[in-house]
PDB file of C-alpha atoms and ligand atoms in Angstrom:
ATOM      1  CA  UNK A  20     165.962 128.800  34.754  1.00  0.00           C
ATOM      2  CA  UNK A  21     168.664 126.498  36.041  1.00  0.00           C
ATOM      3  CA  UNK A  22     167.546 125.565  39.548  1.00  0.00           C
ATOM      4  CA  UNK A  23     171.101 124.586  40.486  1.00  0.00           C
ATOM      5  CA  UNK A  24     171.728 128.316  40.638  1.00  0.00           C
ATOM      6  CA  UNK A  25     169.371 128.510  43.626  1.00  0.00           C
ATOM      7  CA  UNK A  26     171.352 125.958  45.623  1.00  0.00           C
ATOM      8  CA  UNK A  27     174.573 127.755  44.752  1.00  0.00           C
ATOM      9  CA  UNK A  28     172.949 131.009  45.914  1.00  0.00           C
ATOM     10  CA  UNK A  29     171.947 129.277  49.131  1.00  0.00           C
ATOM     11  CA  UNK A  30     175.511 128.141  49.823  1.00  0.00           C
ATOM     12  CA  UNK A  31     176.737 131.695  49.265  1.00  0.00           C
ATOM     13  CA  UNK A  32     174.037 133.049  51.555  1.00  0.00           C
ATOM     14  CA  UNK A  33     175.020 130.621  54.338  1.00  0.00           C
ATOM     15  CA  UNK A  34     178.696 131.551  53.950  1.00  0.00           C
ATOM     16  CA  UNK A  35     177.828 135.253  54.052  1.00  0.00           C
ATOM     17  CA  UNK A  36     175.770 134.912  57.221  1.00  0.00           C
ATOM     18  CA  UNK A  37     178.415 132.797  58.959  1.00  0.00           C
ATOM     19  CA  UNK A  38     181.174 135.211  57.978  1.00  0.00           C
ATOM     20  CA  UNK A  39     179.320 137.952  59.863  1.00  0.00           C
ATOM     21  CA  UNK A  40     178.238 135.773  62.780  1.00  0.00           C
ATOM     22  CA  UNK A  41     179.389 132.156  63.279  1.00  0.00           C
ATOM     23  CA  UNK A  42     176.427 131.618  65.644  1.00  0.00           C
ATOM     24  CA  UNK A  43     173.845 132.937  63.181  1.00  0.00           C
ATOM     25  CA  UNK A  44     172.018 129.649  62.494  1.00  0.00           C
ATOM     26  CA  UNK A  45     172.443 128.464  66.073  1.00  0.00           C
ATOM     27  CA  UNK A  46     170.538 131.582  67.148  1.00  0.00           C
ATOM     28  CA  UNK A  47     167.985 131.254  64.314  1.00  0.00           C
ATOM     29  CA  UNK A  48     167.207 127.685  65.378  1.00  0.00           C
ATOM     30  CA  UNK A  49     166.235 128.827  68.884  1.00  0.00           C
ATOM     31  CA  UNK A  50     162.844 130.003  67.653  1.00  0.00           C
ATOM     32  CA  UNK A  51     160.933 132.954  66.333  1.00  0.00           C
ATOM     33  CA  UNK A  52     159.344 135.953  68.017  1.00  0.00           C
ATOM     34  CA  UNK A  53     158.426 138.340  65.192  1.00  0.00           C
ATOM     35  CA  UNK A  54     156.527 141.472  66.151  1.00  0.00           C
ATOM     36  CA  UNK A  55     154.913 141.859  62.741  1.00  0.00           C
ATOM     37  CA  UNK A  56     152.430 139.911  60.697  1.00  0.00           C
ATOM     38  CA  UNK A  57     152.577 140.900  57.025  1.00  0.00           C
ATOM     39  CA  UNK A  58     149.735 139.962  54.699  1.00  0.00           C
ATOM     40  CA  UNK A  59     150.656 140.698  51.101  1.00  0.00           C
ATOM     41  CA  UNK A  60     150.175 139.652  47.493  1.00  0.00           C
ATOM     42  CA  UNK A  61     151.829 136.569  45.971  1.00  0.00           C
ATOM     43  CA  UNK A  62     153.155 138.754  43.130  1.00  0.00           C
ATOM     44  CA  UNK A  63     156.805 137.813  42.529  1.00  0.00           C
ATOM     45  CA  UNK A  64     157.863 141.468  42.423  1.00  0.00           C
ATOM     46  CA  UNK A  65     156.689 142.165  45.950  1.00  0.00           C
ATOM     47  CA  UNK A  66     159.242 140.360  48.099  1.00  0.00           C
ATOM     48  CA  UNK A  67     158.199 141.261  51.604  1.00  0.00           C
ATOM     49  CA  UNK A  68     161.433 140.978  53.608  1.00  0.00           C
ATOM     50  CA  UNK A  69     163.572 142.516  50.895  1.00  0.00           C
ATOM     51  CA  UNK A  70     161.441 145.611  50.369  1.00  0.00           C
ATOM     52  CA  UNK A  71     161.131 146.148  54.133  1.00  0.00           C
ATOM     53  CA  UNK A  72     164.813 145.455  54.784  1.00  0.00           C
ATOM     54  CA  UNK A  73     163.956 142.830  57.395  1.00  0.00           C
ATOM     55  CA  UNK A  74     165.905 139.714  58.324  1.00  0.00           C
ATOM     56  CA  UNK A  75     164.774 136.125  58.911  1.00  0.00           C
ATOM     57  CA  UNK A  76     162.885 135.959  62.201  1.00  0.00           C
ATOM     58  CA  UNK A  77     161.542 139.507  62.072  1.00  0.00           C
ATOM     59  CA  UNK A  78     158.243 139.115  60.219  1.00  0.00           C
ATOM     60  CA  UNK A  79     155.557 136.447  60.006  1.00  0.00           C
ATOM     61  CA  UNK A  80     154.254 136.343  56.460  1.00  0.00           C
ATOM     62  CA  UNK A  81     151.126 135.341  54.628  1.00  0.00           C
ATOM     63  CA  UNK A  82     150.735 135.927  50.901  1.00  0.00           C
ATOM     64  CA  UNK A  83     147.917 135.192  48.507  1.00  0.00           C
ATOM     65  CA  UNK A  84     146.508 136.673  45.305  1.00  0.00           C
ATOM     66  CA  UNK A  85     145.676 140.320  46.000  1.00  0.00           C
ATOM     67  CA  UNK A  86     146.354 140.118  49.768  1.00  0.00           C
ATOM     68  CA  UNK A  87     142.888 139.088  50.814  1.00  0.00           C
ATOM     69  CA  UNK A  88     141.501 138.155  54.203  1.00  0.00           C
ATOM     70  CA  UNK A  89     138.509 135.948  53.511  1.00  0.00           C
ATOM     71  CA  UNK A  90     136.390 134.650  56.377  1.00  0.00           C
ATOM     72  CA  UNK A  91     136.153 131.094  55.015  1.00  0.00           C
ATOM     73  CA  UNK A  92     139.846 130.835  54.118  1.00  0.00           C
ATOM     74  CA  UNK A  93     141.222 128.481  56.730  1.00  0.00           C
ATOM     75  CA  UNK A  94     144.754 129.349  55.672  1.00  0.00           C
ATOM     76  CA  UNK A  95     144.685 133.078  56.391  1.00  0.00           C
ATOM     77  CA  UNK A  96     142.526 132.595  59.477  1.00  0.00           C
ATOM     78  CA  UNK A  97     145.031 130.119  60.928  1.00  0.00           C
ATOM     79  CA  UNK A  98     147.891 132.494  60.190  1.00  0.00           C
ATOM     80  CA  UNK A  99     146.128 135.376  61.946  1.00  0.00           C
ATOM     81  CA  UNK A 100     145.132 133.248  64.930  1.00  0.00           C
ATOM     82  CA  UNK A 101     148.647 131.855  65.363  1.00  0.00           C
ATOM     83  CA  UNK A 102     150.215 135.288  64.962  1.00  0.00           C
ATOM     84  CA  UNK A 103     147.890 136.932  67.466  1.00  0.00           C
ATOM     85  CA  UNK A 104     147.497 134.186  70.079  1.00  0.00           C
ATOM     86  CA  UNK A 105     150.877 132.436  70.006  1.00  0.00           C
ATOM     87  CA  UNK A 106     153.365 134.923  68.586  1.00  0.00           C
ATOM     88  CA  UNK A 107     151.502 137.874  70.095  1.00  0.00           C
ATOM     89  CA  UNK A 108     152.458 140.142  67.207  1.00  0.00           C
ATOM     90  CA  UNK A 109     152.079 143.839  67.930  1.00  0.00           C
ATOM     91  CA  UNK A 110     151.292 144.882  64.376  1.00  0.00           C
ATOM     92  CA  UNK A 111     149.413 143.458  61.424  1.00  0.00           C
ATOM     93  CA  UNK A 112     150.204 144.986  58.055  1.00  0.00           C
ATOM     94  CA  UNK A 113     148.069 144.481  54.979  1.00  0.00           C
ATOM     95  CA  UNK A 114     150.227 145.450  52.023  1.00  0.00           C
ATOM     96  CA  UNK A 115     148.768 145.770  48.542  1.00  0.00           C
ATOM     97  CA  UNK A 116     150.699 146.821  45.480  1.00  0.00           C
ATOM     98  CA  UNK A 117     150.027 148.862  42.378  1.00  0.00           C
ATOM     99  CA  UNK A 118     149.784 146.970  39.082  1.00  0.00           C
ATOM    100  CA  UNK A 119     148.229 144.034  40.961  1.00  0.00           C
ATOM    101  CA  UNK A 120     147.057 141.378  38.487  1.00  0.00           C
ATOM    102  CA  UNK A 121     144.331 140.186  40.864  1.00  0.00           C
ATOM    103  CA  UNK A 122     142.899 143.682  41.177  1.00  0.00           C
ATOM    104  CA  UNK A 123     143.060 144.167  37.402  1.00  0.00           C
ATOM    105  CA  UNK A 124     141.249 140.866  36.851  1.00  0.00           C
ATOM    106  CA  UNK A 125     138.563 141.814  39.380  1.00  0.00           C
ATOM    107  CA  UNK A 126     137.875 145.003  37.453  1.00  0.00           C
ATOM    108  CA  UNK A 127     137.382 143.190  34.170  1.00  0.00           C
ATOM    109  CA  UNK A 128     134.210 141.105  34.177  1.00  0.00           C
ATOM    110  CA  UNK A 129     135.638 138.057  32.432  1.00  0.00           C
ATOM    111  CA  UNK A 130     135.338 134.376  33.316  1.00  0.00           C
ATOM    112  CA  UNK A 131     138.548 133.404  35.085  1.00  0.00           C
ATOM    113  CA  UNK A 132     137.561 129.812  35.883  1.00  0.00           C
ATOM    114  CA  UNK A 133     138.891 128.625  39.223  1.00  0.00           C
ATOM    115  CA  UNK A 134     139.868 132.188  40.094  1.00  0.00           C
ATOM    116  CA  UNK A 135     136.285 133.483  39.935  1.00  0.00           C
ATOM    117  CA  UNK A 136     135.464 132.607  43.531  1.00  0.00           C
ATOM    118  CA  UNK A 137     138.747 134.053  44.801  1.00  0.00           C
ATOM    119  CA  UNK A 138     138.183 137.270  42.864  1.00  0.00           C
ATOM    120  CA  UNK A 139     134.600 137.570  44.066  1.00  0.00           C
ATOM    121  CA  UNK A 140     135.517 139.356  47.275  1.00  0.00           C
ATOM    122  CA  UNK A 141     137.646 141.778  45.271  1.00  0.00           C
ATOM    123  CA  UNK A 142     134.690 142.429  43.009  1.00  0.00           C
ATOM    124  CA  UNK A 143     132.680 143.031  46.187  1.00  0.00           C
ATOM    125  CA  UNK A 144     135.197 145.723  47.149  1.00  0.00           C
ATOM    126  CA  UNK A 145     134.679 147.274  43.722  1.00  0.00           C
ATOM    127  CA  UNK A 146     130.885 147.148  44.161  1.00  0.00           C
ATOM    128  CA  UNK A 147     131.131 148.676  47.643  1.00  0.00           C
ATOM    129  CA  UNK A 148     133.111 151.632  46.303  1.00  0.00           C
ATOM    130  CA  UNK A 149     131.911 151.761  42.695  1.00  0.00           C
ATOM    131  CA  UNK A 150     130.635 155.352  42.900  1.00  0.00           C
ATOM    132  CA  UNK A 151     134.093 156.606  43.869  1.00  0.00           C
ATOM    133  CA  UNK A 152     135.906 154.277  41.468  1.00  0.00           C
ATOM    134  CA  UNK A 153     133.716 154.857  38.437  1.00  0.00           C
ATOM    135  CA  UNK A 154     134.174 158.621  38.835  1.00  0.00           C
ATOM    136  CA  UNK A 155     137.932 158.217  38.239  1.00  0.00           C
ATOM    137  CA  UNK A 156     138.527 158.661  34.515  1.00  0.00           C
ATOM    138  CA  UNK A 157     142.164 157.629  34.390  1.00  0.00           C
ATOM    139  CA  UNK A 158     142.393 153.824  34.091  1.00  0.00           C
ATOM    140  CA  UNK A 159     145.642 153.467  36.025  1.00  0.00           C
ATOM    141  CA  UNK A 160     144.482 155.769  38.794  1.00  0.00           C
ATOM    142  CA  UNK A 161     141.194 153.842  39.069  1.00  0.00           C
ATOM    143  CA  UNK A 162     143.093 150.550  39.433  1.00  0.00           C
ATOM    144  CA  UNK A 163     145.466 152.125  41.940  1.00  0.00           C
ATOM    145  CA  UNK A 164     142.505 153.321  43.973  1.00  0.00           C
ATOM    146  CA  UNK A 165     140.966 149.841  44.021  1.00  0.00           C
ATOM    147  CA  UNK A 166     144.317 148.515  45.269  1.00  0.00           C
ATOM    148  CA  UNK A 167     144.120 151.043  48.133  1.00  0.00           C
ATOM    149  CA  UNK A 168     140.456 150.391  48.909  1.00  0.00           C
ATOM    150  CA  UNK A 169     141.120 146.646  48.875  1.00  0.00           C
ATOM    151  CA  UNK A 170     143.799 147.167  51.536  1.00  0.00           C
ATOM    152  CA  UNK A 171     141.297 149.103  53.650  1.00  0.00           C
ATOM    153  CA  UNK A 172     138.607 146.439  53.238  1.00  0.00           C
ATOM    154  CA  UNK A 173     141.029 143.644  54.143  1.00  0.00           C
ATOM    155  CA  UNK A 174     141.955 145.542  57.313  1.00  0.00           C
ATOM    156  CA  UNK A 175     138.239 145.674  58.089  1.00  0.00           C
ATOM    157  CA  UNK A 176     138.070 141.922  57.445  1.00  0.00           C
ATOM    158  CA  UNK A 177     140.771 141.420  60.082  1.00  0.00           C
ATOM    159  CA  UNK A 178     138.641 143.408  62.510  1.00  0.00           C
ATOM    160  CA  UNK A 179     135.878 140.832  62.031  1.00  0.00           C
ATOM    161  CA  UNK A 180     138.029 137.918  63.278  1.00  0.00           C
ATOM    162  CA  UNK A 181     137.132 136.748  66.790  1.00  0.00           C
ATOM    163  CA  UNK A 182     140.749 136.097  67.850  1.00  0.00           C
ATOM    164  CA  UNK A 183     141.714 139.637  66.908  1.00  0.00           C
ATOM    165  CA  UNK A 184     138.808 141.108  68.875  1.00  0.00           C
ATOM    166  CA  UNK A 185     139.655 138.966  71.928  1.00  0.00           C
ATOM    167  CA  UNK A 186     143.251 140.163  71.778  1.00  0.00           C
ATOM    168  CA  UNK A 187     142.141 143.807  71.532  1.00  0.00           C
ATOM    169  CA  UNK A 188     139.942 143.341  74.582  1.00  0.00           C
ATOM    170  CA  UNK A 189     142.745 141.810  76.623  1.00  0.00           C
ATOM    171  CA  UNK A 190     145.887 143.626  75.457  1.00  0.00           C
ATOM    172  CA  UNK A 191     144.931 146.363  72.992  1.00  0.00           C
ATOM    173  CA  UNK A 192     147.062 144.669  70.317  1.00  0.00           C
ATOM    174  CA  UNK A 193     147.534 144.132  67.412  1.00  0.00           C
ATOM    175  CA  UNK A 194     147.541 147.505  65.684  1.00  0.00           C
ATOM    176  CA  UNK A 195     146.522 147.397  62.034  1.00  0.00           C
ATOM    177  CA  UNK A 196     148.186 149.220  59.148  1.00  0.00           C
ATOM    178  CA  UNK A 197     147.380 149.529  55.460  1.00  0.00           C
ATOM    179  CA  UNK A 198     150.330 149.911  53.117  1.00  0.00           C
ATOM    180  CA  UNK A 199     150.891 149.823  49.368  1.00  0.00           C
ATOM    181  CA  UNK A 200     154.073 148.905  47.512  1.00  0.00           C
ATOM    182  CA  UNK A 201     154.560 150.916  44.337  1.00  0.00           C
ATOM    183  CA  UNK A 202     156.243 148.550  41.872  1.00  0.00           C
ATOM    184  CA  UNK A 203     156.917 151.506  39.558  1.00  0.00           C
ATOM    185  CA  UNK A 204     159.192 153.287  42.024  1.00  0.00           C
ATOM    186  CA  UNK A 205     159.993 150.720  44.726  1.00  0.00           C
ATOM    187  CA  UNK A 206     158.386 152.988  47.308  1.00  0.00           C
ATOM    188  CA  UNK A 207     156.515 151.564  50.276  1.00  0.00           C
ATOM    189  CA  UNK A 208     153.567 153.836  51.003  1.00  0.00           C
ATOM    190  CA  UNK A 209     151.724 154.058  54.318  1.00  0.00           C
ATOM    191  CA  UNK A 210     148.104 154.769  53.428  1.00  0.00           C
ATOM    192  CA  UNK A 211     147.785 156.282  56.912  1.00  0.00           C
ATOM    193  CA  UNK A 212     144.379 154.745  57.351  1.00  0.00           C
ATOM    194  CA  UNK A 213     142.678 156.054  60.427  1.00  0.00           C
ATOM    195  CA  UNK A 214     141.646 152.660  61.715  1.00  0.00           C
ATOM    196  CA  UNK A 215     139.904 154.010  64.762  1.00  0.00           C
ATOM    197  CA  UNK A 216     137.640 156.129  62.586  1.00  0.00           C
ATOM    198  CA  UNK A 217     137.204 153.436  59.921  1.00  0.00           C
ATOM    199  CA  UNK A 218     136.424 150.828  62.562  1.00  0.00           C
ATOM    200  CA  UNK A 219     134.056 152.968  64.631  1.00  0.00           C
ATOM    201  CA  UNK A 220     131.617 152.910  61.758  1.00  0.00           C
ATOM    202  CA  UNK A 221     131.597 149.132  61.356  1.00  0.00           C
ATOM    203  CA  UNK A 222     132.298 147.809  64.844  1.00  0.00           C
ATOM    204  CA  UNK A 223     128.673 148.001  65.902  1.00  0.00           C
ATOM    205  CA  UNK A 224     128.008 145.501  63.125  1.00  0.00           C
ATOM    206  CA  UNK A 225     130.992 143.193  63.591  1.00  0.00           C
ATOM    207  CA  UNK A 226     131.797 143.273  67.305  1.00  0.00           C
ATOM    208  CA  UNK A 227     131.410 139.736  68.609  1.00  0.00           C
ATOM    209  CA  UNK A 228     129.931 139.777  72.069  1.00  0.00           C
ATOM    210  CA  UNK A 229     129.140 136.594  73.969  1.00  0.00           C
ATOM    211  CA  UNK A 230     125.799 135.351  72.671  1.00  0.00           C
ATOM    212  CA  UNK A 231     122.992 136.470  74.963  1.00  0.00           C
ATOM    213  CA  UNK A 232     120.381 133.979  76.068  1.00  0.00           C
ATOM    214  CA  UNK A 233     117.761 133.735  73.399  1.00  0.00           C
TER     215      UNK A 233
HETATM  216 CO1   CO B  29     149.059 141.444  43.261  1.00  0.00          CO
END
């Protein structure tokens, strides 16, 4: 790929924006106040803004392999804290996608080297739901279901974060959503997860109250 093409694209993009609004970059430089935090997969086919039809400034984005929220990952934790405390986003979206290479790798017990530790939490999701998953005979459908269950489990992982719980206690926000992008059709699917019901079950375990005197 000739990278000069990218800079030419950039010049065209600037010209296009300025043709519509001469103040576009002046306004953009004033700062950001996105209402959404999107946590998605790094997969090159799942371009967050493009598939959602959103413009620069409208969505705060974090992407990693298989859209995971891992407690010891300083990167995702910093993104969530900044989004919730500073940007005060109203919604957090975890968006998985079908045909996810990370999910496929997690379902095949092979040594992936450096990726093993990253895939471990995905394998944990598989273990947690293996009765349901192993009962699905169709390979594609079983992978699709793990993609969906991974989205649910990552939403639950967001529930575990102290900054999120503090924000819920003070403002009731952010609201969490689980979505899946279907790379086969381009369709964005709302899994319509009933977070209240899903969370009720686990909150007694993960709610972080001030430590009582021991
Ligand atoms: Co993926």
